[in-house]
PDB file of C-alpha atoms in Angstrom:
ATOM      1  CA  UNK A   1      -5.726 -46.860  -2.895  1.00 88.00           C
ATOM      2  CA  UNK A   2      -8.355 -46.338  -5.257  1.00 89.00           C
ATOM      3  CA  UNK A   3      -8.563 -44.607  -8.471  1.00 93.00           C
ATOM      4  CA  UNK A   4     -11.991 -42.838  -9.691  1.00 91.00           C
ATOM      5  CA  UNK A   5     -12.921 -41.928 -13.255  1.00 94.00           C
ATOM      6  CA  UNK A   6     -16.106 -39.574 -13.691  1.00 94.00           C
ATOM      7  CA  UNK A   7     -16.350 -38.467 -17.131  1.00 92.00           C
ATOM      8  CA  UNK A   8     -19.787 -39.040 -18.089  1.00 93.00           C
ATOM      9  CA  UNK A   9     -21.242 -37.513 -21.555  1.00 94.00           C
ATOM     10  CA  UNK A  10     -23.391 -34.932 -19.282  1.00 95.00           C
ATOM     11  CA  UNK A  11     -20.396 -33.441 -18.181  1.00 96.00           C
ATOM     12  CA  UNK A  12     -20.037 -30.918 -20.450  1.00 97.00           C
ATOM     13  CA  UNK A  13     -20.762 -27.474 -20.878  1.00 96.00           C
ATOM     14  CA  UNK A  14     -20.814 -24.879 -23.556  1.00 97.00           C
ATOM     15  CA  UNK A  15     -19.107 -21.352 -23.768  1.00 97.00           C
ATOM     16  CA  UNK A  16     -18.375 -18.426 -25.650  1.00 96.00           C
ATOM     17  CA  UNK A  17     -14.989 -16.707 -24.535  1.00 96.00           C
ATOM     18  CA  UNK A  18     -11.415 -15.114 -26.382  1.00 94.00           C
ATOM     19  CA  UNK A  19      -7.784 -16.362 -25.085  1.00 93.00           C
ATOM     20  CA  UNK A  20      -5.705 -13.927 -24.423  1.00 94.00           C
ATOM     21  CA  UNK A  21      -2.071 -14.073 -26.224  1.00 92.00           C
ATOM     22  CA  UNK A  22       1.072 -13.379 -24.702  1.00 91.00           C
ATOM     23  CA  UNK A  23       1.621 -10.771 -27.055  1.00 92.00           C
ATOM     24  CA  UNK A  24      -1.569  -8.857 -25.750  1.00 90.00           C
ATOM     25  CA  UNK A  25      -3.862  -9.825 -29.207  1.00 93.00           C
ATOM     26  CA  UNK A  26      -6.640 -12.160 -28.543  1.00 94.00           C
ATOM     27  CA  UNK A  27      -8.401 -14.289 -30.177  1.00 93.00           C
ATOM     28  CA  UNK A  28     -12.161 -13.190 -32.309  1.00 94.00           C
ATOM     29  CA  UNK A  29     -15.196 -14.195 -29.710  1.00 94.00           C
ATOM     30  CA  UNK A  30     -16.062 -17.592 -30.227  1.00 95.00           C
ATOM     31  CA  UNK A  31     -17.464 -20.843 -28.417  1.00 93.00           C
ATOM     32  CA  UNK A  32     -16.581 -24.454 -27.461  1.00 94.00           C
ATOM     33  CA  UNK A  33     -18.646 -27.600 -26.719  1.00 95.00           C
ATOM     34  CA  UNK A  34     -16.124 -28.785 -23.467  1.00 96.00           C
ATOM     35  CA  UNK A  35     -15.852 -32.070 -21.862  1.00 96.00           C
ATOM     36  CA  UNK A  36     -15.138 -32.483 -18.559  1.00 97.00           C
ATOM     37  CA  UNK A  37     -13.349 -35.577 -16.432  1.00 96.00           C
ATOM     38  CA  UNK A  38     -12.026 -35.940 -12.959  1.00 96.00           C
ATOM     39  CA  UNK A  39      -9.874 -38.432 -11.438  1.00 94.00           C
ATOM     40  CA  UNK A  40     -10.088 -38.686  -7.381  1.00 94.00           C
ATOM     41  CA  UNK A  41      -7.700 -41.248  -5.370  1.00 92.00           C
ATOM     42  CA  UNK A  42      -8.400 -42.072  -1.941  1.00 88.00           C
ATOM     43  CA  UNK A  43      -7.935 -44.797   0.291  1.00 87.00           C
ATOM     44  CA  UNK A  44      -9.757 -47.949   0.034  1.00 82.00           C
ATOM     45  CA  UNK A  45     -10.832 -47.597   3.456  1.00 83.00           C
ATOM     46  CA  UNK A  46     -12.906 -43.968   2.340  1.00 79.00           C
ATOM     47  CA  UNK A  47     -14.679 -44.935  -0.582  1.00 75.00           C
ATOM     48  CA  UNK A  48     -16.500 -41.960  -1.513  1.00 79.00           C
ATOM     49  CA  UNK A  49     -20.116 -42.367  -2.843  1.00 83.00           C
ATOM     50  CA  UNK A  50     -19.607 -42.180  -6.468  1.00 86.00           C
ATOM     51  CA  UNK A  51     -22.948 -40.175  -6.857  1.00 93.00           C
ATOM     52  CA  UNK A  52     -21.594 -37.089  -4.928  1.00 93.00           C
ATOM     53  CA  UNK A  53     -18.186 -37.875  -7.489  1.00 94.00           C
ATOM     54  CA  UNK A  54     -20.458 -37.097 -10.776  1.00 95.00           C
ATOM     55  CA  UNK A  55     -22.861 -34.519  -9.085  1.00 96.00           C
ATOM     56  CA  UNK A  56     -19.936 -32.347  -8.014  1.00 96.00           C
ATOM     57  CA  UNK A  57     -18.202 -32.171 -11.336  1.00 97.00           C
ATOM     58  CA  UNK A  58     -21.801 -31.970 -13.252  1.00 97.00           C
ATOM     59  CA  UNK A  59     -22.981 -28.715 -10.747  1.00 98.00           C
ATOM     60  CA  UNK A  60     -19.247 -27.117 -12.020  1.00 97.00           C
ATOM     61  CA  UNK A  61     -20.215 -27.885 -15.523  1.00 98.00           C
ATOM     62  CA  UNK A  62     -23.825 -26.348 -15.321  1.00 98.00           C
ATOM     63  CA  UNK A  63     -22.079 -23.485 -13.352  1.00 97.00           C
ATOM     64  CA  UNK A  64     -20.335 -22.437 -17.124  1.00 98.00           C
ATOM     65  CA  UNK A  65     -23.154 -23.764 -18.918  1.00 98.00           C
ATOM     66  CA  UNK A  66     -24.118 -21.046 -21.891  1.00 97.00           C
ATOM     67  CA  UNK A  67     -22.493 -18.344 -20.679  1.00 98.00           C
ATOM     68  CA  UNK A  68     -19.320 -15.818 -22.041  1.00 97.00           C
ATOM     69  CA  UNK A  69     -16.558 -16.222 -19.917  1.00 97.00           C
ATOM     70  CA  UNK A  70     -14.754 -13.260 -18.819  1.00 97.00           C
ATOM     71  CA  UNK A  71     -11.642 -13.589 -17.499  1.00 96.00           C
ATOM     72  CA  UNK A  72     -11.299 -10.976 -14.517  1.00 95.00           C
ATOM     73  CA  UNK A  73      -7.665 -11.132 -13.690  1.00 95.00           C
ATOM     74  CA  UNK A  74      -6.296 -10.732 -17.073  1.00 94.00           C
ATOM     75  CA  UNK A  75      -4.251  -8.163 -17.970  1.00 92.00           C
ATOM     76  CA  UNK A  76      -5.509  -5.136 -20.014  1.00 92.00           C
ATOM     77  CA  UNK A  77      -9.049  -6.388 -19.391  1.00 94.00           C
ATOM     78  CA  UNK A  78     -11.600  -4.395 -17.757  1.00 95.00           C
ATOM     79  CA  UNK A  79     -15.307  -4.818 -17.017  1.00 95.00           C
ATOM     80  CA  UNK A  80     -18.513  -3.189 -15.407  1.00 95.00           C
ATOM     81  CA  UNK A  81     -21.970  -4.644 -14.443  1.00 93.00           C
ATOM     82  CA  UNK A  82     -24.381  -1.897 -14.826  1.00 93.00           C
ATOM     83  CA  UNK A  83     -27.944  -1.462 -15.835  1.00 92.00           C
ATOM     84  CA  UNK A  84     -28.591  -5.042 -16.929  1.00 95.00           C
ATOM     85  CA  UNK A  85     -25.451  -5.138 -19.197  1.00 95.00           C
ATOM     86  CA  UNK A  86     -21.608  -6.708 -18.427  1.00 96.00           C
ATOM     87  CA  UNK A  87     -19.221  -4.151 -20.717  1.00 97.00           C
ATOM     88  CA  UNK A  88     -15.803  -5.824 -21.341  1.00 96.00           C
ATOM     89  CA  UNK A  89     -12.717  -3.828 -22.972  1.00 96.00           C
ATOM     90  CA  UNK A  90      -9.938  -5.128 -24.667  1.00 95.00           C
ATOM     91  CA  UNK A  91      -7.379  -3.813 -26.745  1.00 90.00           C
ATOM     92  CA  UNK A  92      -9.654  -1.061 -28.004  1.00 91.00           C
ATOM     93  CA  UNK A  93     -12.369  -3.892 -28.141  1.00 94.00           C
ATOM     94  CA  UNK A  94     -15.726  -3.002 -26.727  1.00 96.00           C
ATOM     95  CA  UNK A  95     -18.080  -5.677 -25.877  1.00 96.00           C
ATOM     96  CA  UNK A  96     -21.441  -5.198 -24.482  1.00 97.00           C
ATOM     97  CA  UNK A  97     -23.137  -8.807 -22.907  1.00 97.00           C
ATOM     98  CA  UNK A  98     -26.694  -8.634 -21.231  1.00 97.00           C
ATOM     99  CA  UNK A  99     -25.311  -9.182 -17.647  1.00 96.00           C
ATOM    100  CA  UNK A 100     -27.473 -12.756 -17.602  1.00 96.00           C
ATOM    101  CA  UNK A 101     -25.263 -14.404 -20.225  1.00 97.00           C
ATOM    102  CA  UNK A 102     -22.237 -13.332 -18.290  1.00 97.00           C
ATOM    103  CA  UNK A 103     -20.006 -15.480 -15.699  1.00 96.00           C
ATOM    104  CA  UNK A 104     -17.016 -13.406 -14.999  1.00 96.00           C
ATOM    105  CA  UNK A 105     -14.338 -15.545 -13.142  1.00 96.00           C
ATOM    106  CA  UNK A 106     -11.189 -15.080 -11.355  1.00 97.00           C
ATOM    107  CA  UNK A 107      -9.267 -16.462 -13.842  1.00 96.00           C
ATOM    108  CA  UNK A 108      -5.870 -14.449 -15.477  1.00 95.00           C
ATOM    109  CA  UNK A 109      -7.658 -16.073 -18.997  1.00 94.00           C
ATOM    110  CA  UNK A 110     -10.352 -17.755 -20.373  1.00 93.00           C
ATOM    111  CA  UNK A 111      -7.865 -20.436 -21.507  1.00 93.00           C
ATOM    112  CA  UNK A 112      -9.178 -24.320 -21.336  1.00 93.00           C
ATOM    113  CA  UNK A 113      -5.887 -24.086 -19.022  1.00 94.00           C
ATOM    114  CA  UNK A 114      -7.219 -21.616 -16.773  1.00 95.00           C
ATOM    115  CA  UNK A 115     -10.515 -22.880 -16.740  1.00 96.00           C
ATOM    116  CA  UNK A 116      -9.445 -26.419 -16.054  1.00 96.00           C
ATOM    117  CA  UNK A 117      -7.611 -25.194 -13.089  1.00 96.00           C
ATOM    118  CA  UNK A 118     -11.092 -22.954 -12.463  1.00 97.00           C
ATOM    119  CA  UNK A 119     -13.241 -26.225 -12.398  1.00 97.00           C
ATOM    120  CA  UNK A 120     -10.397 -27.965 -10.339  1.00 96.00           C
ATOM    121  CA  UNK A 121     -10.658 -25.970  -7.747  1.00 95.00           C
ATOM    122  CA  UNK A 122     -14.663 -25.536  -7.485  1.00 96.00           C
ATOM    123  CA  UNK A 123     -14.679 -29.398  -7.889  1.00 95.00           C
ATOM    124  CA  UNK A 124     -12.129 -29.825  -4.889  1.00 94.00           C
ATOM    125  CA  UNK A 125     -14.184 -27.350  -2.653  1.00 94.00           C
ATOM    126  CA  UNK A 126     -17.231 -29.430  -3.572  1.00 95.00           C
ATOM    127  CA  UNK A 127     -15.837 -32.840  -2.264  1.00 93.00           C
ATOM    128  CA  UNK A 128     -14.652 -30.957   1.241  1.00 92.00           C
ATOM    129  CA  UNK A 129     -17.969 -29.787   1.853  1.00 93.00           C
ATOM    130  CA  UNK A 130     -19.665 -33.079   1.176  1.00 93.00           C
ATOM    131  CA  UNK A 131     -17.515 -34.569   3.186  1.00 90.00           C
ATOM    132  CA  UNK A 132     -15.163 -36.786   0.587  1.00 89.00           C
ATOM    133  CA  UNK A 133     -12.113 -37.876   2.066  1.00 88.00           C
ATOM    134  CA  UNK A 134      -9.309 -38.650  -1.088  1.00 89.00           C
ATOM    135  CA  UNK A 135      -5.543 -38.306  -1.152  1.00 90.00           C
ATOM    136  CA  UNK A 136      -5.548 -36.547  -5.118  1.00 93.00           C
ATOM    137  CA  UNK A 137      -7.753 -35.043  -7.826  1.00 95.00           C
ATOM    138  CA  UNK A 138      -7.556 -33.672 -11.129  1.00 96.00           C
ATOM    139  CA  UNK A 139      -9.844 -32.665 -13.670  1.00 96.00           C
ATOM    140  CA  UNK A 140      -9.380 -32.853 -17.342  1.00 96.00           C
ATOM    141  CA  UNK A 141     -11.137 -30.525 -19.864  1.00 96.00           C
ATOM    142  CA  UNK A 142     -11.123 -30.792 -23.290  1.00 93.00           C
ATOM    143  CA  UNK A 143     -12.282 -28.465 -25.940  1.00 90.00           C
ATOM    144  CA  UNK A 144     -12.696 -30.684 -28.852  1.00 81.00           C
ATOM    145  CA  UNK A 145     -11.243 -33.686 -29.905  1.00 81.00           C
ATOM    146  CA  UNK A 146      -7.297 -34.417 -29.344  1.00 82.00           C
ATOM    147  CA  UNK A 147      -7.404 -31.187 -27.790  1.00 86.00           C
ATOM    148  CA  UNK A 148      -7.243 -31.226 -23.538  1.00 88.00           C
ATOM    149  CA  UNK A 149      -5.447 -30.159 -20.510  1.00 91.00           C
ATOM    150  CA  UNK A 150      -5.222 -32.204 -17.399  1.00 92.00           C
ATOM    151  CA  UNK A 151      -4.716 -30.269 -13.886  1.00 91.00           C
ATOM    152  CA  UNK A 152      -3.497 -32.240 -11.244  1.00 90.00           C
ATOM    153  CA  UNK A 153      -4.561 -30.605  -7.438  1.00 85.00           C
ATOM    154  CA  UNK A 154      -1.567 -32.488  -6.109  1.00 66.00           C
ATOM    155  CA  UNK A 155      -1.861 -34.560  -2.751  1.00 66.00           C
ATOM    156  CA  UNK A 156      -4.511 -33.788  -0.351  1.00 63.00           C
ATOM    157  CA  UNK A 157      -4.441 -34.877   3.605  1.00 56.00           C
TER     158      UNK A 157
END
């Protein structure tokens, strides 16, 4: 087995978004410079080509790059794209986003959990398609320092 690291300083990606609290309050609007990491384990007999590793994790990075994230699944929320414009309620909150800023994912928050989780699974899909043959991968994100969540996408045949 082999063990892969990819956690270059490009991956990153910057944000604007609000957690959502258990308690149904949120957070004020605010941002994040986020680094992103992935481990993949495969065989030694599959060794991946570690450029399709970094360019897979980089195009989910660029995917969140500058954008509000709106969580789609999360309770309370609601949303509508129309005329140019992305309006998102909350709590008696109205926001109003020009619809190009705007990536709304299916996501139940706009958590660094849920958008670790997010990334993992993009990532994942990525390696399949190109073709990467590994036994585990997880991606880490952090959203500033001695602050991160690790997901693991358990094994893989």
């Amino acid at each position: 087995m082999i063990t892969y690291e990819i956690g270059k300083e490009y991956h990153k990606f910057s944000s604007g978004h609000f957690t959502i609290f258990p308690d149904g309050s949120r957070e004020r609007l605010h941002g994040h410079n986020y680094q992103a990491s992935a481990t993949v384990v495969a065989d030694a007999d599959a060794v991946p080509d570690y450029r399709v590793l970094k360019d897979a994790l980089l195009a989910e990075c660029e995917a969140l790059d500058e954008y509000v994230l709106i969580p789609s699944q999360a309770e309370g929320l609601g949303y509508r794209v129309e005329a140019g414009s992305c309006e998102v309620t909350f709590g008696g909150d109205r926001f109003v986003f020009p619809e190009g800023d705007v990536r709304v994912l299916p996501v139940e928050n706009a958590s660094v959990e849920c958008l670790a989780e997010y990334i993992l699974d993009g990532f994942a899909r990525r390696l399949t398609e190109a073709g990467v043959v590994y036994r585990n991968v997880a991606v880490t994100i952090s959203s500033g320092a001695g602050q991160q969540v690790r997901v693991d996408g358990g094994e893989h045949a």
